[in-house]
Coordinates of C-alpha atoms and ligand atoms in Angstrom, one line a residue:
M270 CA 0.2 0.2 0.1
H271 CA 1.3 3.6 -1.0
T272 CA 2.7 5.1 2.5
K273 CA 0.1 8.1 2.4
A274 CA -3.3 5.6 1.9
F275 CA -1.2 3.6 4.6
L276 CA -1.0 6.3 7.1
A277 CA -4.5 7.5 6.3
A278 CA -5.8 4.0 6.9
L279 CA -4.4 3.9 10.1
L280 CA -5.4 7.7 11.5
A281 CA -8.8 6.8 9.8
P282 CA -11.3 7.5 12.7
A283 CA -13.5 4.3 13.4
V284 CA -17.6 4.0 13.4
V285 CA -18.8 3.7 16.8
S286 CA -21.5 1.4 17.1
A287 CA -24.7 3.3 18.6
Q288 CA -25.5 0.2 21.0
L289 CA -25.7 0.9 24.4
N290 CA -22.8 -1.7 25.7
D291 CA -20.6 -0.8 22.8
L292 CA -21.2 3.3 23.8
A293 CA -20.4 2.3 27.3
V294 CA -17.2 0.6 27.0
R295 CA -16.2 3.0 24.6
A296 CA -17.0 5.6 27.0
G297 CA -14.6 3.8 29.9
L298 CA -17.0 1.9 31.5
K299 CA -16.7 -2.0 31.7
Y300 CA -20.2 -3.0 30.6
F301 CA -23.7 -1.7 30.1
G302 CA -25.9 -4.7 31.5
T303 CA -29.4 -5.9 32.1
A304 CA -31.0 -8.4 34.4
L305 CA -32.5 -11.5 32.7
R306 CA -36.3 -12.3 33.3
E307 CA -35.7 -16.4 33.7
G308 CA -39.6 -16.8 33.0
A309 CA -39.6 -14.9 30.1
I310 CA -36.5 -16.0 28.2
N311 CA -37.6 -18.8 26.6
S312 CA -41.2 -17.7 25.4
D313 CA -40.3 -14.2 24.6
S314 CA -38.1 -14.4 21.1
A315 CA -38.2 -10.7 20.9
Y316 CA -37.3 -10.1 24.1
A317 CA -34.1 -13.2 23.6
A318 CA -33.1 -11.4 20.7
I319 CA -32.8 -7.7 22.3
L320 CA -31.3 -9.4 25.6
S321 CA -28.7 -11.5 23.5
D322 CA -26.8 -8.6 21.9
K323 CA -23.5 -8.2 23.0
K324 CA -23.9 -5.1 21.3
E325 CA -26.5 -3.6 23.7
F326 CA -26.0 -5.4 26.8
G327 CA -22.5 -6.6 27.4
Q328 CA -23.3 -8.2 30.9
L329 CA -26.4 -10.5 32.4
V330 CA -27.1 -10.6 36.1
P331 CA -30.1 -13.3 36.8
E332 CA -33.4 -11.5 38.4
N333 CA -34.1 -14.2 40.3
G334 CA -32.5 -17.5 39.7
Q335 CA -29.1 -17.4 42.1
K336 CA -31.0 -16.4 45.1
W337 CA -31.0 -18.7 48.1
D338 CA -34.8 -19.9 47.2
A339 CA -34.0 -20.9 44.3
T340 CA -30.4 -22.6 44.8
E341 CA -31.1 -24.3 47.8
A342 CA -34.9 -24.5 49.3
T343 CA -34.5 -27.1 51.0
R344 CA -31.3 -27.7 53.2
G345 CA -28.6 -29.5 51.5
T346 CA -30.1 -29.7 48.2
F347 CA -29.2 -27.5 45.5
T348 CA -30.5 -26.4 41.9
Y349 CA -29.3 -24.6 39.4
A350 CA -31.5 -25.1 36.9
S351 CA -32.7 -21.1 37.0
G352 CA -29.6 -19.7 37.3
D353 CA -28.2 -21.9 34.6
I354 CA -30.3 -20.0 32.5
T355 CA -28.8 -16.6 32.5
A356 CA -25.3 -18.0 32.9
N357 CA -25.7 -20.4 29.9
K358 CA -27.0 -17.2 27.7
A359 CA -24.0 -14.9 28.7
K360 CA -22.0 -17.7 27.8
A361 CA -23.5 -18.7 24.3
N362 CA -23.7 -14.8 23.5
G363 CA -20.2 -13.8 24.5
Q364 CA -21.5 -11.3 27.1
G365 CA -20.4 -11.0 31.1
L366 CA -22.2 -12.5 34.2
R367 CA -23.0 -10.5 37.4
C368 CA -23.8 -13.2 40.0
H369 CA -26.8 -12.1 42.7
T370 CA -27.1 -13.0 45.3
M371 CA -25.6 -14.7 48.6
V372 CA -26.8 -13.5 52.5
W373 CA -30.1 -11.8 52.0
Y374 CA -33.2 -11.7 54.5
S375 CA -35.5 -11.7 51.5
Q376 CA -35.8 -14.8 49.3
L377 CA -34.4 -16.9 52.1
P378 CA -35.9 -20.1 52.5
S379 CA -37.9 -20.5 55.7
W380 CA -35.6 -23.0 56.9
V381 CA -32.8 -20.3 56.8
S382 CA -35.0 -17.5 58.3
G383 CA -36.9 -19.3 60.9
G384 CA -34.0 -21.9 62.2
T385 CA -32.5 -21.8 65.5
W386 CA -29.0 -21.2 65.1
T387 CA -25.9 -20.8 67.0
K388 CA -23.2 -18.9 65.5
T389 CA -21.2 -22.1 64.6
T390 CA -23.8 -24.2 62.6
L391 CA -25.5 -20.8 60.8
Q392 CA -21.6 -20.2 59.7
S393 CA -21.5 -23.9 58.6
V394 CA -25.1 -23.2 56.6
I395 CA -23.4 -19.8 54.8
E396 CA -20.1 -21.4 54.3
T397 CA -22.2 -24.6 52.8
H398 CA -24.5 -22.5 50.9
M399 CA -21.6 -20.3 49.3
S400 CA -19.2 -23.1 48.4
N401 CA -22.0 -24.9 46.3
V402 CA -23.7 -21.9 44.8
M403 CA -20.4 -19.9 44.0
G404 CA -18.5 -23.2 43.4
H405 CA -21.1 -23.9 40.6
Y406 CA -20.5 -20.8 39.0
L407 CA -17.0 -20.3 39.8
G408 CA -15.0 -18.7 36.9
Q409 CA -17.7 -17.2 35.0
C410 CA -18.7 -14.2 37.7
Y411 CA -17.5 -10.7 36.8
A412 CA -19.0 -10.2 40.6
W413 CA -21.2 -11.8 43.4
D414 CA -23.4 -9.5 45.5
V415 CA -22.0 -11.2 48.7
I416 CA -24.5 -9.2 50.9
N417 CA -27.3 -7.9 50.0
E418 CA -29.6 -5.0 51.8
A419 CA -28.2 -5.4 55.2
V420 CA -29.0 -1.5 55.8
T421 CA -32.3 0.0 56.7
D422 CA -34.0 3.4 54.7
D423 CA -33.3 5.2 57.9
G424 CA -29.8 4.1 58.5
A425 CA -29.8 0.9 61.0
W426 CA -28.7 -2.5 60.6
R427 CA -31.4 -4.5 59.3
D428 CA -33.0 -6.8 61.6
N429 CA -32.5 -10.1 60.4
V430 CA -31.5 -14.1 60.9
F431 CA -27.7 -12.9 59.9
L432 CA -27.7 -9.9 62.9
K433 CA -29.6 -11.7 65.6
T434 CA -27.1 -14.5 65.4
F435 CA -23.7 -12.7 64.7
G436 CA -24.2 -9.1 65.1
T437 CA -22.0 -7.5 62.5
D438 CA -19.6 -9.7 62.5
Y439 CA -21.7 -11.4 59.7
F440 CA -20.2 -8.9 57.4
A441 CA -16.5 -9.9 57.7
L442 CA -17.8 -13.7 57.8
A443 CA -19.7 -13.7 54.7
F444 CA -16.8 -11.5 52.4
N445 CA -14.2 -14.3 54.3
A446 CA -16.4 -17.2 53.4
A447 CA -16.6 -15.6 49.6
K448 CA -13.3 -15.2 49.0
K449 CA -12.6 -18.7 50.4
V450 CA -14.6 -20.0 47.5
D451 CA -14.0 -17.9 44.4
P452 CA -10.9 -16.0 45.2
N453 CA -11.1 -13.9 41.4
T454 CA -14.7 -12.5 41.7
K455 CA -15.3 -9.1 42.6
L456 CA -17.2 -9.1 45.9
Y457 CA -19.7 -6.5 46.6
Y458 CA -22.0 -5.1 49.2
N459 CA -25.3 -4.6 47.0
D460 CA -28.6 -1.6 48.4
Y461 CA -30.7 0.7 47.4
N462 CA -31.6 4.0 48.4
L463 CA -27.5 4.9 48.5
E464 CA -28.3 7.4 46.0
Y465 CA -29.9 10.0 48.3
N466 CA -26.6 10.2 49.9
G467 CA -28.5 10.1 53.3
A468 CA -28.2 7.9 56.7
K469 CA -28.7 4.7 54.9
A470 CA -25.5 5.6 52.7
T471 CA -23.5 6.5 55.8
K472 CA -24.6 3.4 57.4
A473 CA -23.4 1.4 54.1
L474 CA -20.0 3.3 54.2
E475 CA -19.4 1.9 58.0
L476 CA -20.2 -1.5 56.9
V477 CA -17.5 -1.2 54.2
S478 CA -15.4 0.0 56.7
I479 CA -16.2 -2.9 59.5
V480 CA -15.4 -5.2 56.6
K481 CA -12.1 -3.6 55.5
A482 CA -11.0 -3.2 59.3
A483 CA -11.7 -6.9 60.4
G484 CA -9.2 -7.5 57.2
A485 CA -11.7 -9.0 55.0
P486 CA -11.6 -8.3 51.1
I487 CA -14.4 -6.1 49.7
D488 CA -14.0 -5.1 46.0
G489 CA -17.7 -2.9 45.2
V490 CA -20.6 -1.4 46.3
G491 CA -23.4 -1.7 44.2
F492 CA -26.0 1.1 44.0
Q493 CA -29.3 -0.4 42.9
G494 CA -30.4 2.4 41.7
H495 CA -34.3 2.1 42.0
L496 CA -35.5 5.3 41.5
I497 CA -38.5 7.5 40.4
V498 CA -39.0 9.9 37.7
G499 CA -38.5 13.6 39.0
S500 CA -37.1 12.8 42.1
T501 CA -33.9 11.2 41.1
P502 CA -30.9 13.0 42.2
S503 CA -28.8 15.7 40.0
R504 CA -26.0 14.0 38.3
S505 CA -23.4 15.8 40.8
S506 CA -25.3 14.8 43.7
L507 CA -25.0 11.0 42.3
A508 CA -21.1 11.5 41.4
T509 CA -20.2 13.0 45.1
V510 CA -22.3 10.0 47.1
L511 CA -20.4 7.5 44.6
K512 CA -16.8 9.5 45.3
R513 CA -17.9 8.6 49.1
F514 CA -17.6 4.9 48.5
T515 CA -14.3 4.8 46.3
A516 CA -12.5 7.0 48.5
L517 CA -12.5 3.9 50.9
G518 CA -10.9 2.0 48.0
V519 CA -13.8 0.0 46.4
E520 CA -15.3 0.1 43.1
V521 CA -19.0 1.2 42.7
A522 CA -21.7 0.4 40.0
Y523 CA -25.4 1.1 39.4
T524 CA -26.5 -2.9 39.5
E525 CA -30.4 -2.4 39.1
L526 CA -31.1 0.6 37.6
D527 CA -35.3 1.4 36.6
I528 CA -36.8 4.8 37.1
R529 CA -40.6 4.5 38.0
H530 CA -43.6 6.6 36.9
S531 CA -45.5 7.1 40.3
S532 CA -48.7 7.2 38.1
L533 CA -49.4 5.8 34.4
P534 CA -49.8 6.5 31.6
A535 CA -46.9 8.8 31.7
S536 CA -46.9 12.1 29.8
T537 CA -44.8 13.0 27.3
A538 CA -43.1 15.2 29.7
A539 CA -42.7 12.8 32.4
Q540 CA -40.8 10.7 29.7
V541 CA -38.5 13.7 28.9
T542 CA -38.1 13.5 32.8
Q543 CA -37.7 10.3 32.7
G544 CA -34.6 10.1 30.4
N545 CA -32.8 13.3 31.8
D546 CA -32.9 11.0 35.1
F547 CA -31.5 8.3 33.4
A548 CA -28.6 10.5 31.7
N549 CA -28.3 11.7 34.9
V550 CA -27.6 8.3 36.7
V551 CA -25.5 7.2 34.0
G552 CA -23.7 10.4 33.6
S553 CA -23.0 10.0 36.9
C554 CA -20.9 7.1 36.9
L555 CA -19.0 8.3 33.7
D556 CA -17.9 10.9 35.8
V557 CA -16.7 8.8 38.6
T558 CA -13.0 7.0 38.4
G559 CA -13.9 3.4 39.8
C560 CA -17.6 3.5 38.7
V561 CA -17.3 0.4 36.4
G562 CA -20.9 -0.1 34.8
V563 CA -24.6 0.1 34.4
T564 CA -27.1 -2.7 35.1
V565 CA -30.7 -2.4 34.2
W566 CA -33.3 -4.2 35.9
S567 CA -34.7 -5.8 32.8
F568 CA -34.6 -3.7 30.3
T569 CA -38.4 -3.6 28.7
D570 CA -41.4 -2.3 30.7
K571 CA -43.2 -5.4 29.5
Y572 CA -41.1 -7.5 32.5
S573 CA -40.3 -5.4 35.3
W574 CA -40.9 -6.1 39.1
V575 CA -41.8 -2.7 39.8
P576 CA -46.1 -2.7 38.6
E577 CA -46.1 -6.0 40.5
T578 CA -44.7 -4.2 44.0
F579 CA -46.0 -0.9 43.6
S580 CA -49.5 -0.8 42.3
G581 CA -49.9 2.2 39.6
A582 CA -46.5 2.6 39.2
G583 CA -44.5 1.7 36.3
D584 CA -42.8 2.1 32.6
A585 CA -39.6 2.2 34.6
L586 CA -37.3 0.8 32.0
I587 CA -35.4 1.8 28.5
Y588 CA -37.9 0.0 25.8
D589 CA -41.4 0.1 26.1
K590 CA -43.4 -3.1 26.2
S591 CA -43.5 -3.3 22.4
F592 CA -39.8 -3.2 22.6
N593 CA -39.4 0.2 20.9
K594 CA -37.1 2.7 22.6
K595 CA -38.0 4.7 24.8
V596 CA -36.7 8.6 25.0
A597 CA -34.8 7.4 28.1
W598 CA -32.6 4.8 25.7
T599 CA -31.8 8.0 23.5
S600 CA -30.9 9.8 26.5
I601 CA -28.8 7.3 28.0
S602 CA -27.4 6.5 24.2
S603 CA -26.6 10.3 24.0
V604 CA -24.4 10.6 27.3
L605 CA -22.4 7.5 26.6
A606 CA -21.7 8.6 22.9
A607 CA -20.6 12.6 24.4
K608 CA -18.3 11.1 26.2
A609 CA -17.4 8.2 24.2
T610 CA -16.7 10.5 21.3
G611 CA -16.1 13.8 22.7
N612 CA -18.6 15.3 20.2
P613 CA -22.4 15.7 19.8
V614 CA -24.6 12.7 18.9
V615 CA -26.2 12.9 15.4
T616 CA -29.4 11.0 15.4
P617 CA -31.0 10.9 11.4
G618 CA -34.1 10.3 11.4
T619 CA -34.8 11.6 15.0
T620 CA -34.8 14.8 16.3
L621 CA -33.0 14.4 19.8
A622 CA -33.0 18.1 20.5
T623 CA -30.1 19.2 22.4
I624 CA -27.1 17.3 22.8
T625 CA -24.2 19.1 25.1
T626 CA -20.9 19.8 23.8
S627 CA -18.1 18.1 25.2
A628 CA -19.2 19.5 28.6
A629 CA -21.7 16.4 28.3
A630 CA -19.5 14.7 30.2
T631 CA -19.9 17.0 33.2
S632 CA -23.1 18.8 32.9
S633 CA -25.9 18.1 35.2
A634 CA -28.7 18.0 32.4
A635 CA -26.8 16.1 29.6
V636 CA -29.6 15.5 27.1
T637 CA -32.7 16.6 26.1
P638 CA -34.3 13.8 24.8
A639 CA -36.0 13.2 21.8
P640 CA -40.0 13.8 21.6
V641 CA -41.8 10.4 22.2
S642 CA -43.2 9.9 18.8
S643 CA -39.6 10.4 17.3
T644 CA -37.6 7.7 19.4
K645 CA -39.2 4.6 17.8
S646 CA -37.1 3.9 15.0
S647 CA -34.2 5.8 16.6
T648 CA -31.1 4.4 15.7
A649 CA -28.8 6.9 17.1
V650 CA -25.3 7.3 14.8
V651 CA -22.3 8.2 16.4
P652 CA -20.0 10.5 14.5
T653 CA -17.0 9.2 13.7
S654 CA -14.4 9.6 16.2
T655 CA -11.4 11.4 17.2
A656 CA -10.6 9.6 19.9
T657 CA -9.3 6.2 18.5
T658 CA -6.0 6.4 19.4
P659 CA -5.1 3.7 20.9
I660 CA -4.2 3.9 24.6
A661 CA -0.8 2.4 25.2
E662 CA -0.9 1.9 28.9
A663 CA -4.7 1.6 30.7
A664 CA -5.0 3.5 33.9
H665 CA -5.7 2.4 37.3
W666 CA -9.2 0.4 37.4
A667 CA -9.1 -0.1 33.8
Q668 CA -9.3 -3.3 32.2
C669 CA -6.3 -4.8 30.8
G670 CA -7.4 -8.3 29.6
G671 CA -10.1 -10.9 29.5
N672 CA -11.8 -12.7 26.8
G673 CA -12.4 -10.6 23.3
W674 CA -10.8 -7.4 24.7
T675 CA -8.5 -5.8 22.6
G676 CA -7.4 -2.6 24.2
A677 CA -4.1 -2.2 26.2
T678 CA -2.8 -5.0 28.3
A679 CA -0.2 -2.9 30.1
C680 CA -0.9 -0.5 33.1
Q681 CA 0.2 3.0 33.8
S682 CA 2.7 3.3 36.5
P683 CA 2.4 2.0 39.6
W684 CA -0.4 0.1 38.4
T685 CA -0.6 -3.5 37.6
C686 CA -2.3 -5.7 35.2
K687 CA -4.3 -8.3 37.6
Y688 CA -6.4 -11.2 36.6
S689 CA -9.8 -11.2 37.7
N690 CA -11.3 -13.9 35.7
A691 CA -11.8 -15.3 32.1
W692 CA -13.1 -12.3 31.2
Y693 CA -11.3 -9.5 32.7
S694 CA -8.0 -8.3 34.2
Q695 CA -7.8 -4.9 36.1
C696 CA -5.2 -1.9 36.3
L697 CA -5.0 -2.4 40.5
Ligands
G3I251 O1 -41.6 -18.5 41.8 C1 -42.8 -18.0 42.7 C2 -43.7 -18.8 41.0 O2 -43.4 -20.3 41.5 C3 -44.7 -18.4 41.5 O3 -45.9 -18.9 40.5 C4 -45.0 -16.9 41.4 C5 -46.5 -16.4 41.3 O4 -46.6 -14.8 42.0 O5 -44.1 -16.3 42.2 C6 -42.7 -16.8 42.1 O6 -41.8 -15.8 43.1 C7 -42.0 -14.6 42.7 C8 -40.5 -14.3 42.3 O7 -40.3 -12.9 42.1 C9 -39.8 -15.4 40.8 O8 -40.7 -14.9 40.2 C10 -42.2 -13.7 43.7 O9 -43.8 -13.9 43.9 C11 -42.0 -12.1 43.3 O10 -41.8 -11.6 44.7 C12 -40.3 -12.1 42.9 O11 -39.9 -10.7 43.0 C13 -38.2 -10.3 42.8 C14 -38.2 -9.8 44.1 O12 -36.8 -9.4 43.7 C15 -38.3 -10.4 45.2 O13 -38.1 -9.9 46.3 C16 -38.5 -9.7 41.4 O14 -38.9 -10.5 40.3 C17 -37.1 -9.3 41.6 O15 -36.9 -8.2 40.6 C18 -36.7 -8.6 42.8 O16 -35.4 -8.3 42.8 C19 -34.8 -7.5 43.8 C20 -33.3 -7.6 44.1 O17 -32.9 -9.2 43.9 C21 -32.8 -7.4 45.0 N1 -32.9 -5.5 44.9 C22 -34.4 -5.2 45.1 C23 -34.9 -5.7 43.7 C24 -36.3 -5.3 43.2 O18 -37.2 -5.8 44.6

């Protein structure tokens, strides 16, 4: 090839796919993922097709299949049929897997919650559960939620069989037991309403400190992100609370994001507000070093725990019940694309009204989404990028290896590339 042509080819900017996981990775996150509803995946081909598209969702998490009541409903009898649905889909599609959840007061069989325990017997029950279930998924999970929802909304320790038996010693006990089974997965504490940066977030910080002070391993804190349209904190407030956690040396992620309308049907204005709320949440993750990814708690309004739990509320997700992309999808796509490319997003065929310039990455209202009617056929095209020069060395927290990884494999000093699992290594 002629030298000039060769150089031009080398320097030619790549076209970025406009799908959410591709954009998220391009913007510096590890993944954009979704929960999988076990009861829908084999009966709804439209649902399965979108969920299986790795460009859209880079990581899956079982909505219910790995919980204690699904895996060990009867003491000592382990069942993986439901959990394996998600693990097998992720494997077949080349997607990552988040694993959810171990020690939780809910969806806990009554033989555990209602049992009579000493510290020794309950510790053995926890360790047996972990060695079986985490052992079954060994090497497959990017992260495990080791403890889920141990704090109440008003900032107290949640009263449950674990607290009753061990006091707060069960925190370190659970993380130590998990590490013993799977030394390579990320071990997370996971909870909701941390986003509001109140007493609950402060107590969760205390939990992280207790685990660390006991010399036990904790790698991450999951912000579930079950939020409400119009009451979602601003992008900068969200970044502030994320940073309170990363300051303790743990990574953070949004693990169960949905933003519900309080009443239905949602007006056009409410859908725009929902889009801005989603953009602020995703944007806050982009703004915080150590925020690794975003998972939506199912992606379609067709399958969501919200209307099943909050009567009259719903439509909390990014695709509607007929699998059309909503304003919220466009908003997320836009805020990711702005960060990924440093450019405004171009969306032919839509009227995406305002895309902020490079300030999009730091503004609190990054995107004014398109009117509802224009989003159905939205296939946002991200402009060719000028930010495609390969980075020779990955930064602190960044990915530096794993199946399918094509980026830098060396880390900036003083960080080294540490193997986590088959799907990724990280600069730590
Ligand atoms: O398995 C039974 C099935 O046999 C029965 O026919 C059916 C009838 O209602 O119920 C099924 O159980 C349901 C289960 O999901 C599995 O589908 C329960 O009723 C239902 O309450 C349960 O809800 C789940 C909820 O956790 C339980 O707490 C939701 O799907 C799930 O989205 C939700 O997820 C939680 C996260 O794990 C933790 N954070 C909060 C989040 C939302 O609550």
